[in-house]
Amino acid sequence: AQKVTQAQTEISVVEKEDVTLDCVYETRDTTYYLFWYKQPPSGELVFLIRRNSFDEQNEISGRYSWNFQKSTSSFNFTITASQVVDSAVYFCALSEARNQGGKLIFGQGTELSVKP
Amino acid sequence: GAVVSQHPSRVICKSGTSVKIECRSLDFQATTMFWYRQFPKKSLMLMATSNEGSKATYEQGVEKDKFLINHASLTLSTLTVTSAHPEDSSFYICSVPTDSYEQYFGPGTRLTVT
């Protein structure tokens, strides 16, 4: 069965702190894709990253970085020097290659609040 | 610019009426579109896969007679909530998948049933 778990429902930090959002996934497929999306209060989903199951290299994009570890089935997301504009709900998602058209299974989401 | 549009962005309707939500792929043809539903403070749940020229594929537990999906062209899918009730109030989001397994999401439609 496929499943994505984001154990942290809410996180509150003070501006400039680093924060890590956890994501653990379950899948029986060997080929799959993992995603992170940001959902600000407006509701529109903002794509952050896609990672395929054969690429375990960590990625850094500005203040954002992702740590993908197949051994622990985790795909964690770290924001360095957080800013108030980072406040949003963040979703981790999984797409199995065998699924029709790549439909996404979302985690429960982590609501991040960055206070000034 | 936007790749996927949804209309309307917000709608309020009375209980018992039907509401149609449109999802348009603006930049490319889409043989498949997805419809998701999101309750407040909750995750996105896939409702159905819309297939151009054929019947939609519904996820388990989703009433196909209540949530009618039509995908009549390669750029338009519609979701009609029939005989809406207050428990149907939710945020409905459509998405268009790409060949590279990314998805372009629409801006969402907030439905309130009074």
GROMACS .gro file of N, CA, C and O in nm, chain A residues 33 35 37 39 42-45 47 50 91 95-97 99-104 106-108 111, chain B residues 32 34 36 38 41-44 46 49 51 57 59 91 93 97 100-103 105-107 110:
model
  192
   33TYR      N    1   0.804   0.863  -0.741
   33TYR     CA    2   0.845   1.002  -0.737
   33TYR      C    3   0.795   1.065  -0.607
   33TYR      O    4   0.685   1.036  -0.560
   35PHE      N    5   0.746   1.437  -0.391
   35PHE     CA    6   0.727   1.579  -0.416
   35PHE      C    7   0.710   1.653  -0.282
   35PHE      O    8   0.668   1.596  -0.182
   37TYR      N    9   0.516   2.027  -0.182
   37TYR     CA   10   0.439   2.141  -0.226
   37TYR      C   11   0.417   2.236  -0.109
   37TYR      O   12   0.407   2.193   0.006
   39GLN      N   13   0.154   2.531   0.033
   39GLN     CA   14   0.021   2.585   0.016
   39GLN      C   15   0.005   2.706   0.108
   39GLN      O   16  -0.021   2.693   0.226
   42SER      N   17  -0.363   3.148   0.044
   42SER     CA   18  -0.446   3.165  -0.075
   42SER      C   19  -0.501   3.031  -0.124
   42SER      O   20  -0.601   3.026  -0.195
   43GLY      N   21  -0.434   2.922  -0.089
   43GLY     CA   22  -0.483   2.790  -0.126
   43GLY      C   23  -0.416   2.727  -0.245
   43GLY      O   24  -0.422   2.606  -0.263
   44GLU      N   25  -0.352   2.807  -0.328
   44GLU     CA   26  -0.292   2.750  -0.448
   44GLU      C   27  -0.164   2.674  -0.415
   44GLU      O   28  -0.080   2.723  -0.342
   45LEU      N   29  -0.152   2.556  -0.468
   45LEU     CA   30  -0.035   2.473  -0.441
   45LEU      C   31   0.084   2.521  -0.523
   45LEU      O   32   0.073   2.544  -0.643
   47PHE      N   33   0.460   2.419  -0.639
   47PHE     CA   34   0.553   2.308  -0.654
   47PHE      C   35   0.691   2.350  -0.603
   47PHE      O   36   0.742   2.457  -0.638
   50ARG      N   37   1.066   1.780  -0.711
   50ARG     CA   38   1.035   1.642  -0.743
   50ARG      C   39   1.164   1.562  -0.738
   50ARG      O   40   1.269   1.608  -0.783
   91PHE      N   41   0.313   2.016   0.201
   91PHE     CA   42   0.271   1.879   0.177
   91PHE      C   43   0.382   1.800   0.109
   91PHE      O   44   0.444   1.848   0.013
   95SER      N   45   0.411   0.963  -0.585
   95SER     CA   46   0.347   0.914  -0.706
   95SER      C   47   0.420   0.788  -0.750
   95SER      O   48   0.542   0.790  -0.767
   96GLU      N   49   0.346   0.679  -0.764
   96GLU     CA   50   0.406   0.555  -0.809
   96GLU      C   51   0.400   0.549  -0.961
   96GLU      O   52   0.297   0.582  -1.020
   97ALA      N   53   0.507   0.502  -1.021
   97ALA     CA   54   0.516   0.502  -1.167
   97ALA      C   55   0.408   0.416  -1.231
   97ALA      O   56   0.362   0.445  -1.341
   99ASN      N   57   0.105   0.387  -1.140
   99ASN     CA   58  -0.028   0.446  -1.131
   99ASN      C   59  -0.061   0.526  -1.256
   99ASN      O   60   0.023   0.589  -1.316
  100GLN      N   61  -0.186   0.523  -1.289
  100GLN     CA   62  -0.233   0.592  -1.408
  100GLN      C   63  -0.201   0.740  -1.402
  100GLN      O   64  -0.247   0.812  -1.315
  101GLY      N   65  -0.122   0.785  -1.496
  101GLY     CA   66  -0.096   0.927  -1.510
  101GLY      C   67  -0.022   0.991  -1.395
  101GLY      O   68  -0.003   1.112  -1.394
  102GLY      N   69   0.023   0.912  -1.298
  102GLY     CA   70   0.100   0.968  -1.189
  102GLY      C   71   0.018   1.036  -1.083
  102GLY      O   72   0.058   1.141  -1.031
  103LYS      N   73  -0.096   0.982  -1.043
  103LYS     CA   74  -0.176   1.046  -0.941
  103LYS      C   75  -0.099   1.051  -0.809
  103LYS      O   76  -0.019   0.963  -0.777
  104LEU      N   77  -0.124   1.155  -0.733
  104LEU     CA   78  -0.047   1.184  -0.613
  104LEU      C   79  -0.119   1.139  -0.486
  104LEU      O   80  -0.240   1.156  -0.473
  106PHE      N   81  -0.101   1.234  -0.100
  106PHE     CA   82  -0.047   1.340  -0.017
  106PHE      C   83  -0.036   1.298   0.129
  106PHE      O   84  -0.116   1.220   0.179
  107GLY      N   85   0.064   1.354   0.196
  107GLY     CA   86   0.069   1.344   0.340
  107GLY      C   87  -0.031   1.438   0.402
  107GLY      O   88  -0.102   1.512   0.333
  108GLN      N   89  -0.037   1.436   0.534
  108GLN     CA   90  -0.138   1.514   0.605
  108GLN      C   91  -0.108   1.662   0.606
  108GLN      O   92  -0.194   1.745   0.637
  111GLU      N   93   0.174   2.241   0.904
  111GLU     CA   94   0.151   2.386   0.903
  111GLU      C   95   0.267   2.455   0.973
  111GLU      O   96   0.289   2.436   1.093
  148THR      N   97  -0.577   1.341  -1.941
  148THR     CA   98  -0.611   1.305  -1.803
  148THR      C   99  -0.604   1.429  -1.715
  148THR      O  100  -0.514   1.512  -1.731
  150PHE      N  101  -0.691   1.534  -1.282
  150PHE     CA  102  -0.726   1.482  -1.151
  150PHE      C  103  -0.809   1.585  -1.076
  150PHE      O  104  -0.787   1.704  -1.088
  152TYR      N  105  -0.916   1.680  -0.683
  152TYR     CA  106  -0.888   1.659  -0.541
  152TYR      C  107  -0.986   1.741  -0.458
  152TYR      O  108  -1.040   1.844  -0.502
  154GLN      N  109  -1.022   1.907  -0.057
  154GLN     CA  110  -0.948   1.939   0.064
  154GLN      C  111  -1.041   2.003   0.166
  154GLN      O  112  -1.098   2.110   0.141
  157LYS      N  113  -0.793   2.252   0.703
  157LYS     CA  114  -0.685   2.199   0.787
  157LYS      C  115  -0.657   2.051   0.759
  157LYS      O  116  -0.602   1.981   0.843
  158LYS      N  117  -0.693   2.007   0.641
  158LYS     CA  118  -0.673   1.866   0.608
  158LYS      C  119  -0.593   1.853   0.479
  158LYS      O  120  -0.562   1.951   0.412
  159SER      N  121  -0.562   1.729   0.448
  159SER     CA  122  -0.483   1.702   0.329
  159SER      C  123  -0.571   1.699   0.204
  159SER      O  124  -0.693   1.705   0.212
  160LEU      N  125  -0.505   1.689   0.091
  160LEU     CA  126  -0.578   1.675  -0.035
  160LEU      C  127  -0.608   1.528  -0.058
  160LEU      O  128  -0.518   1.443  -0.049
  162LEU      N  129  -0.756   1.257  -0.332
  162LEU     CA  130  -0.793   1.236  -0.471
  162LEU      C  131  -0.935   1.184  -0.479
  162LEU      O  132  -0.969   1.085  -0.414
  165THR      N  133  -1.015   1.046  -1.133
  165THR     CA  134  -0.933   1.073  -1.250
  165THR      C  135  -1.026   1.097  -1.367
  165THR      O  136  -1.108   1.010  -1.400
  167ASN      N  137  -1.096   1.133  -1.754
  167ASN     CA  138  -1.036   1.080  -1.877
  167ASN      C  139  -1.107   1.138  -1.999
  167ASN      O  140  -1.230   1.125  -2.012
  173THR      N  141  -1.263   0.778  -1.357
  173THR     CA  142  -1.231   0.671  -1.262
  173THR      C  143  -1.237   0.730  -1.122
  173THR      O  144  -1.159   0.819  -1.088
  175GLU      N  145  -1.224   0.726  -0.703
  175GLU     CA  146  -1.157   0.660  -0.591
  175GLU      C  147  -1.263   0.597  -0.500
  175GLU      O  148  -1.380   0.636  -0.500
  207PHE      N  149  -1.278   2.268  -0.046
  207PHE     CA  150  -1.190   2.329  -0.146
  207PHE      C  151  -1.162   2.222  -0.250
  207PHE      O  152  -1.109   2.116  -0.218
  209ILE      N  153  -0.976   2.110  -0.598
  209ILE     CA  154  -0.859   2.145  -0.678
  209ILE      C  155  -0.844   2.045  -0.791
  209ILE      O  156  -0.853   1.924  -0.769
  213PRO      N  157  -0.156   1.633  -1.513
  213PRO     CA  158  -0.025   1.570  -1.505
  213PRO      C  159   0.054   1.590  -1.634
  213PRO      O  160  -0.003   1.606  -1.741
  216SER      N  161   0.639   1.399  -1.730
  216SER     CA  162   0.749   1.381  -1.635
  216SER      C  163   0.698   1.364  -1.492
  216SER      O  164   0.771   1.384  -1.397
  217TYR      N  165   0.571   1.326  -1.479
  217TYR     CA  166   0.512   1.297  -1.349
  217TYR      C  167   0.497   1.419  -1.260
  217TYR      O  168   0.469   1.407  -1.142
  218GLU      N  169   0.518   1.536  -1.313
  218GLU     CA  170   0.482   1.654  -1.238
  218GLU      C  171   0.335   1.684  -1.263
  218GLU      O  172   0.276   1.632  -1.356
  219GLN      N  173   0.278   1.764  -1.177
  219GLN     CA  174   0.139   1.803  -1.197
  219GLN      C  175   0.126   1.953  -1.184
  219GLN      O  176   0.185   2.014  -1.095
  221PHE      N  177  -0.127   2.232  -1.086
  221PHE     CA  178  -0.250   2.244  -1.011
  221PHE      C  179  -0.324   2.373  -1.046
  221PHE      O  180  -0.262   2.477  -1.070
  222GLY      N  181  -0.456   2.362  -1.046
  222GLY     CA  182  -0.537   2.481  -1.059
  222GLY      C  183  -0.538   2.557  -0.928
  222GLY      O  184  -0.494   2.505  -0.825
  223PRO      N  185  -0.589   2.677  -0.929
  223PRO     CA  186  -0.590   2.761  -0.808
  223PRO      C  187  -0.695   2.720  -0.706
  223PRO      O  188  -0.696   2.772  -0.595
  226ARG      N  189  -1.341   2.724  -0.396
  226ARG     CA  190  -1.395   2.709  -0.259
  226ARG      C  191  -1.547   2.707  -0.267
  226ARG      O  192  -1.608   2.806  -0.305
   0.00000   0.00000   0.00000
